[in-house]
Amino acid sequence: ADLLVILTEWNEFRALDLKRLAAGMATARLADLRNIYAVEDAKEAGFAAYESIGRAGYNSHQA
């Protein structure tokens, strides 16, 4: 997978192992459309990009 998209607030999605998911992805990008995870947590887990609704994300491939 190239992109993990979170569209729900189910508790199961609050307990994901972000490091394991990022390590298993071809391009670790996260679209957290429910703002479940903090930007810092996604970056620390190894996601190359993080986007959400209503707060700043990041993209480590930007110049």
Short mmCIF file of C-alpha atoms in Angstrom, two decimals:
data_model
loop_
_atom_site.label_atom_id
_atom_site.label_comp_id
_atom_site.label_asym_id
_atom_site.label_seq_id
_atom_site.Cartn_x
_atom_site.Cartn_y
_atom_site.Cartn_z
CA ALA A 1 0.00 0.00 0.00
CA ASP A 2 1.06 3.58 -0.61
CA LEU A 3 -1.52 5.35 1.56
CA LEU A 4 -3.29 4.56 4.82
CA VAL A 5 -6.61 6.42 5.08
CA ILE A 6 -8.48 6.63 8.37
CA LEU A 7 -12.13 7.52 7.85
CA THR A 8 -13.66 6.43 11.16
CA GLU A 9 -13.23 7.04 14.87
CA TRP A 10 -13.60 3.39 15.90
CA ASN A 11 -11.45 2.46 18.90
CA GLU A 12 -9.71 -0.23 16.83
CA PHE A 13 -8.13 2.51 14.72
CA ARG A 14 -6.88 4.35 17.81
CA ALA A 15 -4.72 1.34 18.73
CA LEU A 16 -2.89 0.78 15.43
CA ASP A 17 0.83 0.04 15.53
CA LEU A 18 1.90 2.96 13.34
CA LYS A 19 5.56 1.90 13.20
CA ARG A 20 4.64 -1.57 11.96
CA LEU A 21 2.23 -0.18 9.39
CA ALA A 22 4.72 2.39 8.07
CA ALA A 23 7.44 -0.26 7.80
CA GLY A 24 5.19 -2.51 5.71
CA MET A 25 4.07 0.13 3.23
CA ALA A 26 5.67 0.85 -0.15
CA THR A 27 5.34 4.59 0.49
CA ALA A 28 4.29 5.32 4.06
CA ARG A 29 1.71 8.11 3.81
CA LEU A 30 -1.14 8.67 6.24
CA ALA A 31 -4.40 10.54 5.61
CA ASP A 32 -5.95 10.85 9.07
CA LEU A 33 -9.33 12.33 8.21
CA ARG A 34 -10.59 12.01 11.80
CA ASN A 35 -7.52 13.54 13.51
CA ILE A 36 -6.97 10.43 15.63
CA TYR A 37 -3.16 10.63 15.63
CA ALA A 38 -0.88 13.54 16.43
CA VAL A 39 1.35 14.80 13.63
CA GLU A 40 4.41 14.06 15.76
CA ASP A 41 3.32 10.43 16.30
CA ALA A 42 2.97 9.85 12.56
CA LYS A 43 6.36 11.37 11.86
CA GLU A 44 8.03 9.39 14.65
CA ALA A 45 6.46 6.17 13.31
CA GLY A 46 8.15 6.73 9.95
CA PHE A 47 5.38 8.07 7.76
CA ALA A 48 6.80 10.16 4.91
CA ALA A 49 3.66 12.28 4.74
CA TYR A 50 0.72 13.04 7.02
CA GLU A 51 -2.44 14.91 6.11
CA SER A 52 -5.50 15.66 8.18
CA ILE A 53 -8.50 17.96 8.19
CA GLY A 54 -8.20 21.24 10.04
CA ARG A 55 -4.57 21.04 11.12
CA ALA A 56 -1.19 21.18 9.46
CA GLY A 57 0.34 18.03 8.07
CA TYR A 58 3.76 17.45 6.56
CA ASN A 59 5.44 15.88 3.59
CA SER A 60 9.09 14.92 4.03
CA HIS A 61 9.59 14.90 0.25
CA GLN A 62 8.83 18.59 -0.20
CA ALA A 63 11.73 20.77 -1.31
#
